[in-house]
Tab-separated table of C-alpha atoms in Angstrom:
chain	number	residue	atom	x	y	z
O	15	MET	CA	26.575	-51.467	186.976
O	16	LEU	CA	23.117	-52.904	186.450
O	17	LEU	CA	20.971	-53.795	189.471
O	18	ALA	CA	18.895	-56.925	189.004
O	19	ASP	CA	16.338	-55.957	191.665
O	20	ILE	CA	16.202	-52.218	192.299
O	21	ALA	CA	13.472	-52.564	194.948
O	22	GLU	CA	15.493	-55.072	196.969
O	23	ALA	CA	18.612	-52.922	196.605
O	24	GLY	CA	16.633	-49.994	197.999
O	25	ARG	CA	15.503	-52.016	200.996
O	26	VAL	CA	19.083	-53.108	201.739
O	27	LEU	CA	20.309	-49.518	201.479
O	28	GLN	CA	17.522	-48.410	203.809
O	29	GLN	CA	18.548	-50.961	206.445
O	30	VAL	CA	22.149	-49.728	206.302
O	31	ALA	CA	21.500	-45.986	206.124
O	32	ILE	CA	18.451	-45.525	208.371
O	33	ASP	CA	18.003	-46.561	211.973
O	34	SER	CA	14.213	-46.971	212.165
O	35	GLY	CA	14.264	-48.390	215.692
O	36	GLU	CA	10.803	-49.660	216.664
O	37	ARG	CA	9.058	-47.584	214.018
O	38	ALA	CA	6.825	-49.419	211.577
O	39	LEU	CA	7.998	-49.477	207.955
O	40	LEU	CA	5.049	-48.864	205.649
O	41	PRO	CA	4.539	-48.462	201.902
O	42	TRP	CA	3.784	-44.867	200.918
O	43	PRO	CA	-0.006	-45.313	200.560
O	44	GLU	CA	-0.231	-46.943	204.000
O	45	LEU	CA	2.075	-44.328	205.524
O	46	THR	CA	-0.107	-41.533	204.158
O	47	ALA	CA	-3.255	-43.187	205.505
O	48	ALA	CA	-1.738	-43.831	208.942
O	49	ALA	CA	-0.305	-40.319	209.301
O	50	LEU	CA	-3.525	-38.587	208.282
O	51	ALA	CA	-5.607	-40.876	210.496
O	52	ALA	CA	-3.431	-39.913	213.474
O	53	GLN	CA	-3.802	-36.230	212.594
O	54	LEU	CA	-7.582	-36.625	212.328
O	55	GLN	CA	-7.642	-38.273	215.764
O	56	ARG	CA	-5.674	-35.360	217.285
O	57	GLU	CA	-8.078	-32.839	215.759
O	58	ALA	CA	-11.075	-34.759	217.095
O	59	ASP	CA	-9.483	-35.077	220.536
O	60	ALA	CA	-9.023	-31.306	220.688
O	61	ILE	CA	-12.714	-30.824	219.844
O	62	PHE	CA	-13.776	-33.284	222.542
O	63	ARG	CA	-11.592	-31.493	225.127
O	64	VAL	CA	-13.252	-28.153	224.365
O	65	ILE	CA	-16.710	-29.721	224.706
O	66	ALA	CA	-15.711	-31.418	227.982
O	67	ARG	CA	-14.579	-28.081	229.465
O	68	THR	CA	-17.718	-26.367	228.206
O	69	THR	CA	-20.070	-28.943	229.694
O	70	GLY	CA	-18.109	-29.414	232.912
O	71	ARG	CA	-17.328	-33.065	232.252
O	72	PRO	CA	-13.941	-34.677	232.923
O	73	ALA	CA	-14.092	-36.036	229.365
O	74	ALA	CA	-16.467	-35.930	226.411
O	75	GLY	CA	-17.171	-38.338	223.577
O	76	PRO	CA	-19.437	-38.630	220.547
O	77	ALA	CA	-22.472	-39.588	222.649
O	78	ASP	CA	-22.111	-36.338	224.608
O	79	VAL	CA	-22.126	-34.340	221.369
O	80	VAL	CA	-25.256	-36.084	220.082
O	81	ASP	CA	-26.993	-35.773	223.451
O	82	SER	CA	-26.153	-32.064	223.696
O	83	ILE	CA	-27.579	-31.359	220.241
O	84	ALA	CA	-30.684	-33.441	221.012
O	85	ALA	CA	-31.189	-31.544	224.284
O	86	GLY	CA	-31.124	-28.176	222.531
O	87	GLN	CA	-27.634	-27.273	223.797
O	88	LEU	CA	-25.991	-26.878	220.391
O	89	THR	CA	-25.308	-23.186	220.961
O	90	THR	CA	-23.626	-23.943	224.284
O	91	ILE	CA	-21.134	-26.467	222.919
O	92	ALA	CA	-20.549	-24.517	219.692
O	93	GLN	CA	-19.873	-21.059	221.154
O	94	PRO	CA	-16.271	-21.716	222.356
O	95	PHE	CA	-15.246	-22.686	218.828
O	96	PHE	CA	-16.524	-19.396	217.412
O	97	PRO	CA	-16.283	-16.849	220.261
O	98	THR	CA	-16.953	-13.812	218.055
O	99	ALA	CA	-20.047	-15.284	216.371
O	100	THR	CA	-23.575	-14.511	217.495
O	101	ARG	CA	-25.764	-17.150	219.123
O	102	ARG	CA	-27.719	-17.432	215.890
O	103	GLU	CA	-24.539	-18.017	213.876
O	104	VAL	CA	-22.725	-20.570	216.035
O	105	GLY	CA	-25.132	-23.465	215.467
O	106	PRO	CA	-24.635	-23.693	211.683
O	107	LEU	CA	-20.899	-22.989	212.094
O	108	PHE	CA	-20.547	-26.060	214.324
O	109	ALA	CA	-21.071	-28.215	211.223
O	110	GLU	CA	-17.346	-27.828	210.504
O	111	PRO	CA	-15.969	-29.358	213.741
O	112	LEU	CA	-18.823	-31.878	213.658
O	113	GLU	CA	-17.715	-33.033	210.201
O	114	THR	CA	-14.266	-33.757	211.687
O	115	LEU	CA	-15.909	-36.035	214.260
O	116	LEU	CA	-17.994	-37.730	211.565
O	117	ARG	CA	-14.874	-38.354	209.502
O	118	LEU	CA	-13.259	-40.061	212.473
O	119	ALA	CA	-16.401	-42.141	213.007
O	120	ALA	CA	-16.424	-43.172	209.330
O	121	LEU	CA	-12.744	-44.072	209.467
O	122	ARG	CA	-13.103	-46.135	212.654
O	123	SER	CA	-16.256	-47.775	211.289
O	124	GLY	CA	-14.244	-49.091	208.346
O	125	VAL	CA	-16.284	-47.341	205.654
O	126	ALA	CA	-13.752	-44.630	204.761
O	127	ARG	CA	-10.021	-44.198	204.309
O	128	TRP	CA	-7.396	-41.752	203.082
O	129	TRP	CA	-6.428	-42.292	199.451
O	130	HIS	CA	-2.791	-41.555	198.601
O	131	SER	CA	-1.974	-39.537	195.475
O	132	TRP	CA	1.375	-38.721	193.879
O	133	SER	CA	-0.043	-35.724	192.004
O	134	GLY	CA	-2.056	-33.972	194.719
O	135	PRO	CA	-3.177	-34.108	198.341
O	136	ALA	CA	-4.611	-37.314	199.728
O	137	GLU	CA	-8.398	-37.567	199.579
O	138	PHE	CA	-10.817	-38.834	202.212
O	139	ARG	CA	-13.251	-41.176	200.501
O	140	GLY	CA	-15.203	-44.364	201.006
O	141	VAL	CA	-13.285	-47.642	200.938
O	142	ARG	CA	-14.444	-48.148	197.325
O	143	GLY	CA	-13.320	-44.667	196.329
O	144	ASP	CA	-16.788	-43.130	196.482
O	145	GLU	CA	-17.461	-39.702	197.985
O	146	LEU	CA	-19.104	-39.597	201.407
O	147	PRO	CA	-21.512	-36.678	202.014
O	148	LEU	CA	-20.318	-36.129	205.585
O	149	GLY	CA	-20.272	-32.343	205.258
O	150	LYS	CA	-23.891	-32.375	204.121
O	151	ILE	CA	-24.844	-34.714	206.964
O	152	ALA	CA	-23.067	-32.517	209.526
O	153	THR	CA	-25.016	-29.511	208.247
O	154	LEU	CA	-28.227	-31.521	208.533
O	155	ALA	CA	-27.365	-32.543	212.106
O	156	VAL	CA	-27.050	-28.923	213.271
O	157	THR	CA	-30.282	-27.911	211.533
O	158	PRO	CA	-33.082	-27.648	214.118
O	159	GLY	CA	-35.231	-30.763	214.179
O	160	SER	CA	-33.026	-32.721	211.752
O	161	LEU	CA	-30.644	-34.597	214.061
O	162	GLN	CA	-32.451	-37.934	213.780
O	163	ALA	CA	-32.511	-37.671	209.994
O	164	ALA	CA	-28.765	-37.076	210.015
O	165	LEU	CA	-28.174	-40.079	212.262
O	166	ALA	CA	-30.309	-42.213	209.937
O	167	GLU	CA	-28.188	-41.177	206.941
O	168	LEU	CA	-25.015	-42.062	208.839
O	169	ALA	CA	-26.440	-45.466	209.749
O	170	ALA	CA	-27.320	-46.086	206.089
O	171	LEU	CA	-23.674	-45.441	205.192
O	172	GLY	CA	-22.516	-47.848	207.896
O	173	VAL	CA	-21.082	-45.094	210.086
O	174	ASP	CA	-21.298	-45.752	213.825
O	175	VAL	CA	-20.942	-42.372	215.534
O	176	ARG	CA	-19.857	-44.052	218.764
O	177	ARG	CA	-16.648	-45.200	217.042
O	178	ALA	CA	-15.361	-41.601	217.068
O	179	ALA	CA	-13.986	-42.136	220.552
O	180	PRO	CA	-11.361	-39.789	222.008
O	181	ALA	CA	-7.872	-41.253	222.304
O	182	ASP	CA	-6.180	-38.614	224.454
O	183	THR	CA	-7.925	-36.402	226.990
O	184	ALA	CA	-4.719	-34.405	227.648
O	185	PRO	CA	-3.596	-31.584	225.332
O	186	SER	CA	-1.222	-32.816	222.667
O	187	THR	CA	2.334	-31.566	222.262
O	188	PHE	CA	2.673	-33.160	218.823
O	189	GLY	CA	4.469	-30.845	216.424
O	190	SER	CA	5.458	-28.421	219.182
O	191	ALA	CA	8.379	-26.084	218.582
O	192	VAL	CA	10.149	-23.716	220.977
O	193	VAL	CA	9.600	-20.083	219.971
O	194	GLY	CA	11.003	-18.318	223.035
O	195	GLY	CA	11.953	-18.497	226.657
O	196	LEU	CA	12.425	-16.466	229.845
O	197	ALA	CA	14.869	-17.533	232.536
O	198	ASN	CA	14.178	-17.331	236.257
O	199	VAL	CA	10.480	-16.544	236.139
O	200	ARG	CA	8.513	-16.964	239.350
O	201	ALA	CA	5.528	-19.219	238.765
O	202	ASP	CA	3.243	-18.930	241.788
O	203	GLY	CA	6.264	-17.719	243.742
O	204	VAL	CA	8.664	-20.509	242.741
O	205	GLU	CA	11.445	-19.851	240.235
O	206	HIS	CA	11.427	-21.683	236.910
O	207	ASP	CA	12.843	-21.312	233.443
O	208	LEU	CA	9.860	-20.641	231.199
O	209	PHE	CA	9.940	-22.017	227.658
O	210	VAL	CA	7.368	-20.805	225.152
O	211	LEU	CA	6.153	-23.491	222.750
O	212	THR	CA	3.782	-23.150	219.835
O	213	THR	CA	1.291	-25.211	221.854
O	214	GLY	CA	1.797	-23.904	225.389
O	215	LEU	CA	4.224	-23.074	228.192
O	216	VAL	CA	6.802	-25.347	229.816
O	217	LEU	CA	7.986	-24.605	233.370
O	218	VAL	CA	11.356	-26.119	234.278
O	219	ALA	CA	11.882	-26.096	238.044
O	220	ASN	CA	15.148	-25.409	239.919
O	221	PRO	CA	16.651	-23.353	237.106
O	222	GLY	CA	19.834	-22.038	238.729
O	223	LYS	CA	21.354	-18.566	238.882
O	224	SER	CA	19.933	-15.782	236.750
O	225	ASP	CA	23.284	-14.546	235.448
O	226	ASN	CA	23.621	-17.375	232.899
O	227	GLY	CA	19.978	-18.000	232.105
O	228	ARG	CA	20.161	-17.527	228.322
O	229	GLN	CA	23.048	-19.940	227.869
O	230	ARG	CA	21.484	-22.436	230.284
O	231	MET	CA	18.260	-22.502	228.267
O	232	ARG	CA	20.166	-22.847	224.999
O	233	ASP	CA	22.244	-25.697	226.414
O	234	LEU	CA	19.086	-27.517	227.500
O	235	LEU	CA	17.485	-27.121	224.077
O	236	GLY	CA	20.631	-28.563	222.527
O	237	THR	CA	20.026	-31.876	224.287
O	238	THR	CA	16.261	-32.329	224.012
O	239	THR	CA	13.222	-31.679	221.847
O	240	ALA	CA	10.237	-29.453	222.541
O	241	VAL	CA	8.004	-32.506	222.983
O	242	SER	CA	10.400	-34.143	225.474
O	243	LEU	CA	10.733	-30.853	227.324
O	244	ALA	CA	6.958	-30.713	227.763
O	245	GLU	CA	6.726	-34.361	228.801
O	246	ARG	CA	9.390	-34.059	231.521
O	247	ASN	CA	8.247	-30.785	233.075
O	248	ARG	CA	5.051	-28.917	233.863
O	249	PHE	CA	3.223	-28.149	230.647
O	250	VAL	CA	0.405	-25.600	230.439
O	251	ALA	CA	-1.285	-25.825	227.048
O	252	PHE	CA	-2.681	-22.639	225.563
O	253	GLU	CA	-6.001	-24.446	225.155
O	254	GLU	CA	-6.157	-24.836	228.963
O	255	ILE	CA	-5.911	-21.062	229.522
O	256	GLU	CA	-9.301	-19.379	229.730
O	257	SER	CA	-7.919	-15.838	229.984
O	258	ALA	CA	-4.723	-13.931	230.705
O	259	ARG	CA	-4.375	-10.668	232.601
O	260	ILE	CA	-1.096	-8.906	231.852
O	261	GLY	CA	-0.205	-6.270	234.433
O	262	LYS	CA	3.218	-5.337	233.066
O	263	GLN	CA	5.224	-6.481	230.079
O	264	ILE	CA	8.673	-5.417	231.361
O	265	PRO	CA	9.380	-7.209	233.583
O	266	LEU	CA	6.522	-9.548	232.775
O	267	ASP	CA	3.786	-9.781	235.379
O	268	ALA	CA	0.816	-11.868	234.277
O	269	GLU	CA	-1.949	-13.944	235.807
O	270	LEU	CA	-3.345	-16.844	233.814
O	271	VAL	CA	-6.819	-18.132	234.601
O	272	LEU	CA	-7.138	-21.797	233.699
O	273	TYR	CA	-10.330	-23.631	232.867
O	274	GLY	CA	-11.666	-25.057	236.105
O	275	GLY	CA	-10.824	-21.932	238.104
O	276	ALA	CA	-7.115	-22.420	238.919
O	277	THR	CA	-4.736	-19.507	238.361
O	278	LEU	CA	-1.050	-19.272	237.505
O	279	ARG	CA	0.903	-16.114	238.357
O	280	LEU	CA	4.032	-15.423	236.283
O	281	ARG	CA	6.471	-12.760	237.473
O	282	GLU	CA	9.731	-12.081	235.690
O	283	ARG	CA	12.781	-10.750	237.506
O	284	TRP	CA	14.588	-7.622	236.334
O	285	SER	CA	17.677	-9.815	235.955
O	286	SER	CA	15.915	-12.508	233.904
O	287	ASP	CA	17.415	-13.420	230.528
O	288	GLU	CA	15.483	-14.007	227.331
O	289	LEU	CA	16.209	-16.993	225.106
O	290	ASP	CA	16.370	-14.444	222.293
O	291	ASP	CA	15.579	-10.749	222.080
O	292	ASP	CA	11.950	-11.275	220.993
O	293	SER	CA	10.935	-13.974	223.486
O	294	ARG	CA	8.961	-11.692	225.798
O	295	LYS	CA	7.190	-10.046	222.885
O	296	ARG	CA	6.152	-13.431	221.453
O	297	LEU	CA	4.928	-14.651	224.840
O	298	VAL	CA	2.800	-11.560	225.413
O	299	SER	CA	1.338	-11.817	221.906
O	300	LEU	CA	0.404	-15.470	222.449
O	301	LEU	CA	-1.169	-14.778	225.845
O	302	GLU	CA	-3.179	-11.879	224.461
O	303	ASN	CA	-4.718	-14.209	221.887
O	304	VAL	CA	-5.650	-17.216	224.035
């Protein structure tokens, strides 16, 4: 059978086969641009959160980054991103996260966009398809005495740095997946089921008896997603943990020091179940690398 309008037939099939709910339906080029813009915003938000913790502010934005560099505090804000680098090395290295912020500023200023491609990855270019030297400008900005020259180059391109505003000051759970779990763990003395996500820890209060902990955790995961689990319970992002002191691994006894000075004590019972046989090992490995 010949279809007179294959595009229209595809749209009808989509309406029948896919429940899109309140989601926006976009052509592929627009979908690519929207998805990558959202990812860029999440990356920038994470950078701003690190700078806010470093400078002791409740939140940080592009003006704080510029002011810190202008005040000679580049090393201070850059060090947490490269903890093993020397003080001489961290300044130039900060050009990489700074370029992410400049990309967001260019995007929000309307002078850049993501260009969809069917043959390769999408490219970040000017709205006319021209290349933007944002990496070069970021390197110039972290070069001593060259910040104003970098800002002048951005202004000439039509990039308003202030447009790189943070959208979310809380750690994101986007893309989180459950990689383990421990039942009946005491968190500051109160029992919880502890789920280990790729982005942090979820503490589910009032867990129930310890003799069916593994099945209870599996049943819960069968009815919800990792993101929903984090939204409905206490979520401690790995990025919020300054350090972890692990006294024992079996049963787990650890103290987490959070940025801001708060602590979280985790103590596993001898009778606690694991979601799977490697859950404790994965948790310890993640805590050792925060």
